[in-house]
Tab-separated table of C-alpha atoms in Angstrom:
chain	number	residue	atom	x	y	z
L	27	MET	CA	-17.417	-17.807	-11.870
L	28	ARG	CA	-15.879	-15.232	-9.572
L	29	LYS	CA	-15.126	-15.928	-5.903
L	30	LEU	CA	-14.036	-13.549	-3.183
L	31	TYR	CA	-12.519	-15.051	-0.053
L	32	HIS	CA	-13.211	-12.451	2.623
L	33	TRP	CA	-14.058	-11.715	6.205
L	34	PRO	CA	-17.192	-9.560	6.641
L	35	LEU	CA	-15.713	-6.859	8.898
L	36	ASP	CA	-12.264	-6.747	7.301
L	37	PRO	CA	-12.043	-3.249	5.725
L	38	ALA	CA	-9.887	-4.464	2.806
L	39	SER	CA	-12.450	-7.173	1.986
L	40	ARG	CA	-15.209	-4.565	2.242
L	41	LEU	CA	-13.409	-2.300	-0.218
L	42	VAL	CA	-13.158	-5.087	-2.793
L	43	ARG	CA	-16.852	-5.954	-2.320
L	44	LEU	CA	-17.752	-2.300	-2.925
L	45	VAL	CA	-15.655	-2.136	-6.098
L	46	LEU	CA	-17.099	-5.398	-7.457
L	47	ALA	CA	-20.649	-4.215	-6.731
L	48	GLU	CA	-20.010	-0.727	-8.128
L	49	LYS	CA	-18.797	-2.397	-11.329
L	50	GLN	CA	-21.912	-4.625	-11.272
L	51	LEU	CA	-19.792	-7.769	-11.421
L	52	GLU	CA	-21.352	-10.884	-9.936
L	53	PHE	CA	-19.376	-12.731	-7.302
L	54	GLU	CA	-19.723	-15.464	-4.745
L	55	LEU	CA	-18.584	-14.643	-1.210
L	56	VAL	CA	-16.686	-17.280	0.773
L	57	VAL	CA	-16.013	-16.405	4.415
L	58	SER	CA	-12.402	-17.063	5.435
L	59	PRO	CA	-11.551	-15.725	8.916
L	60	PRO	CA	-8.036	-14.190	9.084
L	61	TRP	CA	-7.264	-16.267	12.196
L	62	LYS	CA	-8.425	-19.533	10.571
L	63	PRO	CA	-8.333	-19.309	6.773
L	64	VAL	CA	-10.255	-21.952	4.814
L	65	ASP	CA	-8.287	-24.669	3.015
L	66	GLU	CA	-8.670	-23.171	-0.475
L	67	VAL	CA	-7.006	-19.993	0.789
L	68	THR	CA	-4.038	-21.708	2.418
L	69	ARG	CA	-3.542	-23.694	-0.782
L	70	LEU	CA	-3.276	-20.397	-2.710
L	71	TYR	CA	-0.932	-18.492	-0.368
L	72	SER	CA	1.384	-19.641	2.382
L	73	ASN	CA	0.606	-16.648	4.576
L	74	PRO	CA	-2.595	-15.042	3.279
L	75	VAL	CA	-3.485	-11.494	4.341
L	76	GLY	CA	-6.758	-9.832	3.363
L	77	PRO	CA	-9.169	-10.594	0.542
L	78	ILE	CA	-8.372	-12.978	-2.302
L	79	LEU	CA	-10.167	-12.802	-5.628
L	80	VAL	CA	-10.365	-15.790	-7.958
L	81	ASP	CA	-11.687	-14.575	-11.298
L	82	GLN	CA	-12.579	-17.012	-14.064
L	83	GLY	CA	-13.054	-14.466	-16.794
L	84	LYS	CA	-11.771	-13.452	-20.164
L	85	HIS	CA	-8.131	-13.892	-19.075
L	86	GLY	CA	-8.640	-17.435	-17.773
L	87	ARG	CA	-8.225	-18.064	-14.060
L	88	ILE	CA	-6.697	-15.067	-12.271
L	89	VAL	CA	-5.820	-15.132	-8.579
L	90	ALA	CA	-5.229	-11.765	-6.908
L	91	ASN	CA	-4.498	-10.771	-3.330
L	92	HIS	CA	-4.301	-7.306	-1.727
L	93	THR	CA	-6.645	-4.432	-2.587
L	94	HIS	CA	-3.992	-2.847	-4.829
L	95	ALA	CA	-3.586	-5.935	-7.028
L	96	ILE	CA	-7.280	-6.850	-7.030
L	97	ILE	CA	-8.685	-3.415	-7.819
L	98	GLU	CA	-6.099	-2.479	-10.459
L	99	PHE	CA	-6.852	-5.853	-12.102
L	100	LEU	CA	-10.610	-5.212	-12.032
L	101	GLU	CA	-10.124	-1.694	-13.394
L	102	GLU	CA	-7.980	-2.954	-16.288
L	103	THR	CA	-10.214	-5.917	-17.083
L	104	TYR	CA	-13.711	-4.510	-16.529
L	105	PRO	CA	-13.527	-0.831	-17.470
L	106	ASP	CA	-17.242	-0.239	-18.219
L	107	VAL	CA	-17.756	1.243	-14.768
L	108	ARG	CA	-14.574	2.919	-13.539
L	109	VAL	CA	-13.458	3.592	-9.974
L	110	LEU	CA	-10.392	5.564	-11.061
L	111	PRO	CA	-10.872	8.967	-12.752
L	112	ALA	CA	-10.159	9.364	-16.458
L	113	LEU	CA	-7.470	12.083	-16.294
L	114	ALA	CA	-3.911	11.147	-15.297
L	115	GLY	CA	-3.605	13.842	-12.624
L	116	ASP	CA	-6.918	12.890	-11.016
L	117	ARG	CA	-5.965	9.217	-11.136
L	118	ALA	CA	-2.718	9.993	-9.299
L	119	GLU	CA	-4.613	11.889	-6.605
L	120	ALA	CA	-7.241	9.148	-6.207
L	121	ARG	CA	-4.510	6.531	-5.848
L	122	ARG	CA	-2.538	8.672	-3.379
L	123	LEU	CA	-5.597	9.130	-1.181
L	124	TRP	CA	-6.643	5.466	-1.513
L	125	ARG	CA	-3.213	4.396	-0.270
L	126	TRP	CA	-3.113	7.131	2.408
L	127	VAL	CA	-6.485	6.034	3.813
L	128	GLU	CA	-5.589	2.329	3.859
L	129	ASN	CA	-2.169	2.967	5.402
L	130	ARG	CA	-3.480	5.248	8.131
L	131	PHE	CA	-6.330	2.943	9.129
L	132	GLU	CA	-4.124	-0.147	8.983
L	133	SER	CA	-1.200	1.263	10.936
L	134	GLU	CA	-2.985	3.431	13.507
L	135	ILE	CA	-6.671	2.593	13.830
L	136	ASN	CA	-7.741	-0.905	12.802
L	137	GLY	CA	-5.131	-2.682	14.915
L	138	SER	CA	-6.408	-0.851	17.972
L	139	ILE	CA	-10.142	-0.001	17.818
L	140	LEU	CA	-11.360	-2.582	15.292
L	141	ALA	CA	-9.184	-5.461	16.501
L	142	GLU	CA	-10.280	-4.861	20.097
L	143	ARG	CA	-13.978	-4.793	19.165
L	144	ILE	CA	-13.652	-7.970	17.132
L	145	ALA	CA	-11.727	-9.710	19.896
L	146	GLN	CA	-14.616	-8.867	22.219
L	147	ALA	CA	-17.344	-9.945	19.841
L	148	VAL	CA	-15.860	-13.017	18.225
L	149	GLN	CA	-13.209	-14.306	20.551
L	150	ARG	CA	-15.081	-13.274	23.717
L	151	ALA	CA	-12.009	-11.514	25.034
L	152	SER	CA	-12.326	-9.846	28.405
L	153	ALA	CA	-12.544	-6.044	28.737
L	154	PRO	CA	-10.930	-4.100	25.857
L	155	ASP	CA	-7.533	-2.468	26.345
L	156	SER	CA	-8.659	1.080	27.049
L	157	ALA	CA	-5.243	2.663	26.393
L	158	LEU	CA	-5.213	1.043	22.955
L	159	LEU	CA	-8.771	2.242	22.252
L	160	ARG	CA	-7.806	5.791	23.269
L	161	ARG	CA	-4.766	5.774	20.977
L	162	GLY	CA	-6.901	4.501	18.099
L	163	ALA	CA	-9.614	7.092	18.765
L	164	HIS	CA	-7.030	9.875	18.737
L	165	ALA	CA	-5.628	8.720	15.393
L	166	LEU	CA	-9.153	8.351	13.996
L	167	ARG	CA	-10.004	11.954	14.924
L	168	GLY	CA	-6.990	13.156	12.918
L	169	VAL	CA	-8.039	11.166	9.858
L	170	LEU	CA	-11.682	12.292	10.142
L	171	THR	CA	-10.653	15.945	10.346
L	172	TYR	CA	-8.604	15.645	7.154
L	173	LEU	CA	-11.364	13.790	5.271
L	174	ASN	CA	-13.978	16.278	6.499
L	175	ALA	CA	-11.879	19.153	5.109
L	176	LEU	CA	-11.864	17.429	1.701
L	177	CYS	CA	-15.672	17.084	1.844
L	178	GLU	CA	-16.041	20.797	2.558
L	179	GLU	CA	-14.632	21.442	-0.899
L	180	HIS	CA	-16.243	18.766	-3.068
L	181	SER	CA	-19.037	16.193	-3.045
L	182	TYR	CA	-16.457	13.388	-3.070
L	183	LEU	CA	-12.984	13.107	-1.594
L	184	THR	CA	-11.054	13.789	-4.779
L	185	GLY	CA	-13.573	15.959	-6.618
L	186	ARG	CA	-17.038	15.867	-8.052
L	187	VAL	CA	-17.050	12.175	-8.934
L	188	LEU	CA	-16.865	9.100	-6.715
L	189	SER	CA	-13.560	7.220	-6.881
L	190	VAL	CA	-11.808	4.307	-5.217
L	191	ALA	CA	-10.565	6.768	-2.569
L	192	ASP	CA	-14.173	7.305	-1.407
L	193	LEU	CA	-14.822	3.572	-1.388
L	194	ALA	CA	-11.609	2.934	0.604
L	195	ALA	CA	-12.537	5.534	3.221
L	196	ALA	CA	-16.153	4.322	3.390
L	197	ALA	CA	-15.071	0.669	3.677
L	198	ASN	CA	-12.796	1.442	6.621
L	199	LEU	CA	-15.292	3.743	8.336
L	200	SER	CA	-18.160	1.281	7.846
L	201	ALA	CA	-16.353	-1.419	9.841
L	202	LEU	CA	-15.823	0.978	12.762
L	203	ASP	CA	-19.372	2.279	12.369
L	204	TYR	CA	-20.699	-1.242	12.943
L	205	PHE	CA	-19.485	-0.845	16.523
L	206	GLY	CA	-20.591	2.789	16.791
L	207	ASP	CA	-16.979	3.963	16.943
L	208	VAL	CA	-17.127	6.877	14.486
L	209	PRO	CA	-17.798	10.266	16.148
L	210	TRP	CA	-19.884	11.614	13.249
L	211	ASP	CA	-21.164	14.648	15.147
L	212	ASN	CA	-17.759	16.315	14.951
L	213	VAL	CA	-17.497	16.033	11.163
L	214	PRO	CA	-20.790	17.172	9.583
L	215	ASP	CA	-19.538	17.356	5.981
L	216	LEU	CA	-18.029	13.906	6.167
L	217	ARG	CA	-21.259	12.614	7.728
L	218	GLU	CA	-23.211	13.934	4.748
L	219	TRP	CA	-20.656	12.378	2.382
L	220	TYR	CA	-20.968	9.026	4.176
L	221	SER	CA	-24.740	9.121	3.993
L	222	ARG	CA	-24.413	9.712	0.232
L	223	VAL	CA	-21.898	6.895	-0.313
L	224	LYS	CA	-23.816	4.518	1.970
L	225	SER	CA	-26.992	5.068	-0.088
L	226	ARG	CA	-25.408	3.673	-3.239
L	227	PRO	CA	-26.574	0.216	-4.325
L	228	CYS	CA	-22.996	-1.100	-3.970
L	229	PHE	CA	-23.281	-0.645	-0.189
L	230	ARG	CA	-26.324	-2.873	0.342
L	231	GLY	CA	-24.369	-6.063	0.971
L	232	LEU	CA	-22.207	-4.443	3.652
L	233	LEU	CA	-25.187	-3.033	5.525
L	234	LYS	CA	-26.722	-6.514	5.788
L	235	ASP	CA	-23.629	-8.015	7.479
L	236	ARG	CA	-24.224	-9.248	11.011
L	237	LEU	CA	-21.568	-10.642	13.328
L	238	SER	CA	-22.949	-13.369	15.533
L	239	GLY	CA	-22.138	-12.122	19.012
L	240	ALA	CA	-22.344	-8.381	18.307
L	241	LYS	CA	-25.325	-6.443	17.007
L	242	PRO	CA	-24.397	-3.356	14.963
L	243	ALA	CA	-24.929	0.178	16.276
L	244	SER	CA	-28.569	1.214	15.765
L	245	HIS	CA	-27.727	3.689	12.960
L	246	TYR	CA	-25.434	1.207	11.132
L	247	ASP	CA	-27.823	0.422	8.273
L	248	ASP	CA	-29.856	3.640	8.524
L	249	LEU	CA	-29.341	5.660	5.336
L	250	ASP	CA	-30.485	8.927	6.953
L	251	PHE	CA	-28.555	8.467	10.170
J	11	MET	CA	10.961	18.696	-17.086
J	12	ARG	CA	10.487	15.954	-14.533
J	13	LYS	CA	11.370	16.430	-10.864
J	14	LEU	CA	11.512	13.893	-8.066
J	15	TYR	CA	11.502	15.180	-4.503
J	16	HIS	CA	13.221	12.449	-2.547
J	17	TRP	CA	15.512	11.522	0.291
J	18	PRO	CA	18.482	9.382	-0.779
J	19	LEU	CA	18.095	6.543	1.731
J	20	ASP	CA	14.294	6.476	1.759
J	21	PRO	CA	13.366	3.074	0.227
J	22	ALA	CA	10.185	4.420	-1.409
J	23	SER	CA	12.203	7.216	-3.094
J	24	ARG	CA	14.765	4.624	-4.202
J	25	LEU	CA	12.060	2.479	-5.772
J	26	VAL	CA	10.769	5.408	-7.832
J	27	ARG	CA	14.324	6.288	-8.935
J	28	LEU	CA	14.835	2.689	-10.077
J	29	VAL	CA	11.588	2.686	-12.059
J	30	LEU	CA	12.360	6.038	-13.707
J	31	ALA	CA	15.865	4.867	-14.630
J	32	GLU	CA	14.648	1.459	-15.835
J	33	LYS	CA	12.210	3.287	-18.108
J	34	GLN	CA	15.064	5.557	-19.251
J	35	LEU	CA	13.135	8.676	-18.297
J	36	GLU	CA	15.223	11.726	-17.447
J	37	PHE	CA	14.579	13.381	-14.114
J	38	GLU	CA	16.018	15.970	-11.790
J	39	LEU	CA	16.487	14.928	-8.160
J	40	VAL	CA	15.639	17.416	-5.418
J	41	VAL	CA	16.563	16.335	-1.896
J	42	SER	CA	13.759	16.882	0.606
J	43	PRO	CA	14.449	15.345	4.037
J	44	PRO	CA	11.327	13.760	5.614
J	45	TRP	CA	11.988	15.633	8.878
J	46	LYS	CA	12.367	18.997	7.094
J	47	PRO	CA	10.663	19.006	3.680
J	48	VAL	CA	11.606	21.764	1.260
J	49	ASP	CA	9.105	24.573	0.614
J	50	GLU	CA	7.947	23.277	-2.784
J	51	VAL	CA	6.940	20.018	-1.123
J	52	THR	CA	4.964	21.597	1.718
J	53	ARG	CA	3.178	23.745	-0.851
J	54	LEU	CA	2.077	20.579	-2.672
J	55	TYR	CA	0.920	18.504	0.325
J	56	SER	CA	0.014	19.473	3.864
J	57	ASN	CA	1.597	16.355	5.345
J	58	PRO	CA	3.932	14.880	2.719
J	59	VAL	CA	5.137	11.283	3.102
J	60	GLY	CA	7.653	9.718	0.734
J	61	PRO	CA	8.655	10.671	-2.791
J	62	ILE	CA	6.754	13.205	-4.900
J	63	LEU	CA	6.963	13.239	-8.676
J	64	VAL	CA	6.200	16.361	-10.698
J	65	ASP	CA	5.963	15.348	-14.332
J	66	GLN	CA	5.608	17.923	-17.082
J	67	GLY	CA	4.847	15.557	-19.905
J	68	LYS	CA	2.222	14.734	-22.437
J	69	HIS	CA	-0.592	15.066	-19.885
J	70	GLY	CA	0.501	18.530	-18.725
J	71	ARG	CA	1.697	18.932	-15.151
J	72	ILE	CA	1.023	15.832	-13.066
J	73	VAL	CA	1.811	15.670	-9.364
J	74	ALA	CA	1.935	12.221	-7.798
J	75	ASN	CA	2.792	11.016	-4.318
J	76	HIS	CA	3.247	7.454	-2.986
J	77	THR	CA	4.962	4.670	-4.913
J	78	HIS	CA	1.587	3.165	-5.894
J	79	ALA	CA	0.317	6.380	-7.534
J	80	ILE	CA	3.677	7.339	-9.059
J	81	ILE	CA	4.563	3.972	-10.566
J	82	GLU	CA	1.087	3.155	-11.904
J	83	PHE	CA	1.112	6.630	-13.514
J	84	LEU	CA	4.538	6.023	-15.070
J	85	GLU	CA	3.471	2.594	-16.304
J	86	GLU	CA	0.324	3.988	-17.927
J	87	THR	CA	2.037	7.002	-19.431
J	88	TYR	CA	5.423	5.627	-20.498
J	89	PRO	CA	4.789	2.002	-21.483
J	90	ASP	CA	7.836	1.516	-23.772
J	91	VAL	CA	9.751	-0.154	-20.960
J	92	ARG	CA	7.367	-1.947	-18.590
J	93	VAL	CA	7.884	-2.838	-14.940
J	94	LEU	CA	4.618	-4.789	-14.741
J	95	PRO	CA	4.286	-8.077	-16.660
J	96	ALA	CA	2.052	-8.285	-19.731
J	97	LEU	CA	-0.352	-11.032	-18.587
J	98	ALA	CA	-3.119	-10.184	-16.122
J	99	GLY	CA	-2.303	-13.035	-13.721
J	100	ASP	CA	1.391	-12.151	-13.630
J	101	ARG	CA	0.529	-8.474	-13.109
J	102	ALA	CA	-1.640	-9.411	-10.118
J	103	GLU	CA	1.195	-11.441	-8.611
J	104	ALA	CA	3.783	-8.685	-9.208
J	105	ARG	CA	1.499	-6.129	-7.569
J	106	ARG	CA	0.750	-8.428	-4.626
J	107	LEU	CA	4.433	-8.975	-3.974
J	108	TRP	CA	5.290	-5.289	-4.498
J	109	ARG	CA	2.729	-4.323	-1.850
J	110	TRP	CA	3.744	-7.196	0.427
J	111	VAL	CA	7.407	-6.151	0.339
J	112	GLU	CA	6.667	-2.480	0.970
J	113	ASN	CA	4.215	-3.254	3.798
J	114	ARG	CA	6.538	-5.673	5.570
J	115	PHE	CA	9.561	-3.383	5.380
J	116	GLU	CA	7.555	-0.319	6.373
J	117	SER	CA	5.734	-1.872	9.300
J	118	GLU	CA	8.404	-4.158	10.749
J	119	ILE	CA	11.884	-3.298	9.503
J	120	ASN	CA	12.462	0.259	8.325
J	121	GLY	CA	11.037	1.873	11.457
J	122	SER	CA	13.476	-0.101	13.558
J	123	ILE	CA	16.759	-0.890	11.772
J	124	LEU	CA	16.836	1.839	9.119
J	125	ALA	CA	15.405	4.619	11.294
J	126	GLU	CA	17.940	3.829	14.036
J	127	ARG	CA	20.883	3.870	11.612
J	128	ILE	CA	19.758	7.149	10.098
J	129	ALA	CA	19.224	8.703	13.523
J	130	GLN	CA	22.824	7.743	14.325
J	131	ALA	CA	24.282	9.003	11.079
J	132	VAL	CA	22.302	12.163	10.439
J	133	GLN	CA	20.927	13.280	13.763
J	134	ARG	CA	23.960	12.064	15.721
J	135	ALA	CA	21.723	10.182	18.129
J	136	SER	CA	23.448	8.334	20.943
J	137	ALA	CA	23.714	4.512	20.930
J	138	PRO	CA	20.992	2.738	18.926
J	139	ASP	CA	18.112	1.030	20.721
J	140	SER	CA	19.383	-2.546	20.668
J	141	ALA	CA	15.982	-4.129	21.440
J	142	LEU	CA	14.507	-2.296	18.441
J	143	LEU	CA	17.404	-3.418	16.219
J	144	ARG	CA	16.919	-7.019	17.345
J	145	ARG	CA	13.194	-6.906	16.581
J	146	GLY	CA	13.914	-5.455	13.150
J	147	ALA	CA	16.621	-8.037	12.435
J	148	HIS	CA	14.237	-10.846	13.367
J	149	ALA	CA	11.540	-9.525	11.002
J	150	LEU	CA	14.151	-9.036	8.274
J	151	ARG	CA	15.255	-12.672	8.527
J	152	GLY	CA	11.668	-13.788	7.941
J	153	VAL	CA	11.336	-11.607	4.843
J	154	LEU	CA	14.739	-12.714	3.477
J	155	THR	CA	13.838	-16.387	3.894
J	156	TYR	CA	10.628	-15.916	1.904
J	157	LEU	CA	12.352	-13.936	-0.862
J	158	ASN	CA	15.207	-16.451	-1.023
J	159	ALA	CA	12.675	-19.256	-1.557
J	160	LEU	CA	11.240	-17.339	-4.508
J	161	CYS	CA	14.754	-16.953	-5.987
J	162	GLU	CA	15.337	-20.704	-5.705
J	163	GLU	CA	12.578	-21.178	-8.269
J	164	HIS	CA	13.141	-18.358	-10.761
J	165	SER	CA	15.700	-15.735	-11.778
J	166	TYR	CA	13.403	-12.971	-10.552
J	167	LEU	CA	10.884	-12.827	-7.711
J	168	THR	CA	7.778	-13.336	-9.817
J	169	GLY	CA	9.257	-15.376	-12.670
J	170	ARG	CA	11.784	-15.157	-15.447
J	171	VAL	CA	11.464	-11.426	-16.027
J	172	LEU	CA	12.275	-8.478	-13.763
J	173	SER	CA	9.234	-6.638	-12.390
J	174	VAL	CA	8.398	-3.841	-9.987
J	175	ALA	CA	8.370	-6.481	-7.198
J	176	ASP	CA	12.129	-7.027	-7.725
J	177	LEU	CA	12.758	-3.300	-7.768
J	178	ALA	CA	10.723	-2.809	-4.564
J	179	ALA	CA	12.640	-5.542	-2.753
J	180	ALA	CA	15.994	-4.301	-4.064
J	181	ALA	CA	15.194	-0.682	-3.123
J	182	ASN	CA	14.384	-1.656	0.444
J	183	LEU	CA	17.330	-4.015	0.801
J	184	SER	CA	19.750	-1.491	-0.722
J	185	ALA	CA	19.012	1.067	1.997
J	186	LEU	CA	19.737	-1.500	4.718
J	187	ASP	CA	22.760	-2.729	2.775
J	188	TYR	CA	24.249	0.769	2.933
J	189	PHE	CA	24.681	0.152	6.656
J	190	GLY	CA	25.744	-3.485	6.218
J	191	ASP	CA	22.525	-4.712	7.841
J	192	VAL	CA	21.592	-7.475	5.385
J	193	PRO	CA	22.856	-10.952	6.414
J	194	TRP	CA	23.484	-12.096	2.829
J	195	ASP	CA	25.425	-15.214	3.819
J	196	ASN	CA	22.242	-16.923	4.993
J	197	VAL	CA	20.381	-16.434	1.701
J	198	PRO	CA	22.664	-17.443	-1.201
J	199	ASP	CA	20.005	-17.422	-3.931
J	200	LEU	CA	18.762	-14.000	-2.909
J	201	ARG	CA	22.355	-12.771	-2.814
J	202	GLU	CA	22.831	-13.887	-6.406
J	203	TRP	CA	19.542	-12.229	-7.361
J	204	TYR	CA	20.624	-8.978	-5.677
J	205	SER	CA	23.961	-9.025	-7.459
J	206	ARG	CA	22.066	-9.392	-10.755
J	207	VAL	CA	19.579	-6.582	-10.003
J	208	LYS	CA	22.321	-4.309	-8.627
J	209	SER	CA	24.313	-4.701	-11.865
J	210	ARG	CA	21.540	-3.159	-13.971
J	211	PRO	CA	22.187	0.370	-15.227
J	212	CYS	CA	19.126	1.627	-13.311
J	213	PHE	CA	20.981	0.947	-10.053
J	214	ARG	CA	23.987	3.172	-10.756
J	215	GLY	CA	22.531	6.312	-9.167
J	216	LEU	CA	21.702	4.532	-5.910
J	217	LEU	CA	25.174	3.040	-5.585
J	218	LYS	CA	26.701	6.521	-5.786
J	219	ASP	CA	24.647	7.873	-2.860
J	220	ARG	CA	26.708	8.921	0.136
J	221	LEU	CA	25.328	10.142	3.461
J	222	SER	CA	27.554	12.740	5.004
J	223	GLY	CA	28.309	11.291	8.417
J	224	ALA	CA	28.128	7.604	7.468
J	225	LYS	CA	30.237	5.785	4.920
J	226	PRO	CA	28.502	2.818	3.297
J	227	ALA	CA	29.506	-0.772	4.059
J	228	SER	CA	32.548	-1.735	1.985
J	229	HIS	CA	30.555	-4.048	-0.342
J	230	TYR	CA	27.723	-1.518	-0.874
J	231	ASP	CA	28.693	-0.543	-4.420
J	232	ASP	CA	30.578	-3.735	-5.240
J	233	LEU	CA	28.743	-5.578	-8.023
J	234	ASP	CA	30.413	-8.910	-7.217
J	235	PHE	CA	30.045	-8.655	-3.488
């Protein structure tokens, strides 16, 4: 059996769900909120951050934490469907962009926009910190512009084939898109790319997520948004 | 030929140098300051961050940026000396800790302590921001305590064998240690671990680094500090 301890709107958890689904690996989802992890999680790590995979497979019981460790493990262990390109140079570029996307969202965007929206929805915080939202929105525009430029050149971010870099960007954008916080109109090529990625079977689980306390934006699960 | 564009006191550059040296791969170092990258670097990436490896090897010319992309490429391509353990579960743990170390130092420590010291030494900034230094020192103590606990159990951070997690921690600590900013007295097991890692041949290059404008702390290149 394979278990993923996750939180539905955590972008890192979403990325791992996309990779597992893309690889057509079955898994059980166990919700573990970052602010109140379930007991199994605190028994595994003293200070858990992000998704944790427990894989009972051909290597025995493997416990992995962090997208880097989890996805490289899945890629090594279940190579039938790959999320990293075959050629060394393309692999390096996919990994660079994967890391770039996660770092930018984590350090400049998720802590402001996403955290504020979640505080509102889940913790019933009072009005969001508008200065923080503005800073996040500014950083997001920079990231979107860069990603849009990549989509002007190719169907996917690192070339003609989908890679983990696309899934990382889509996972992060999908969490913001739940709250209607992605200004798609300014980035038409990226919008088309997102519609393409979102239409893949691996995305179905994410589009069904619902936070009690906050309905998603009306286009959230619309494939032709 | 293999070229690494780096900056001597950048922890991510130091980590890649350690991995290359541990694997006994020859490389030419080209200094490219983060605040004024050399032309070759800006031709490769529009907004370069951290070390860039250009490897002319058995796969042709490979360009890789970010420790994740560079080191996974080196591990796949030059497996004679490995920096990731052989077993899947140990690999997952080494990668988790590698990412944990880099994330903690990057987000909480390097931007405060290291950036302030470098601003003083290189850019001749006036007095350091003492509140920032205090915040960084507080975060550093937390990280040191966790790493010290790991060293109480094993010779290396993830077990009995050196891995990329040790090299990542040592690379980050070595940059702070240049300025005498690591309170070693409080973490005796980690101190012993560092003395062991620092004595490896792969460390020699780092211990010879000298910033014009700032001499290293007296124990910086002392193996029995």
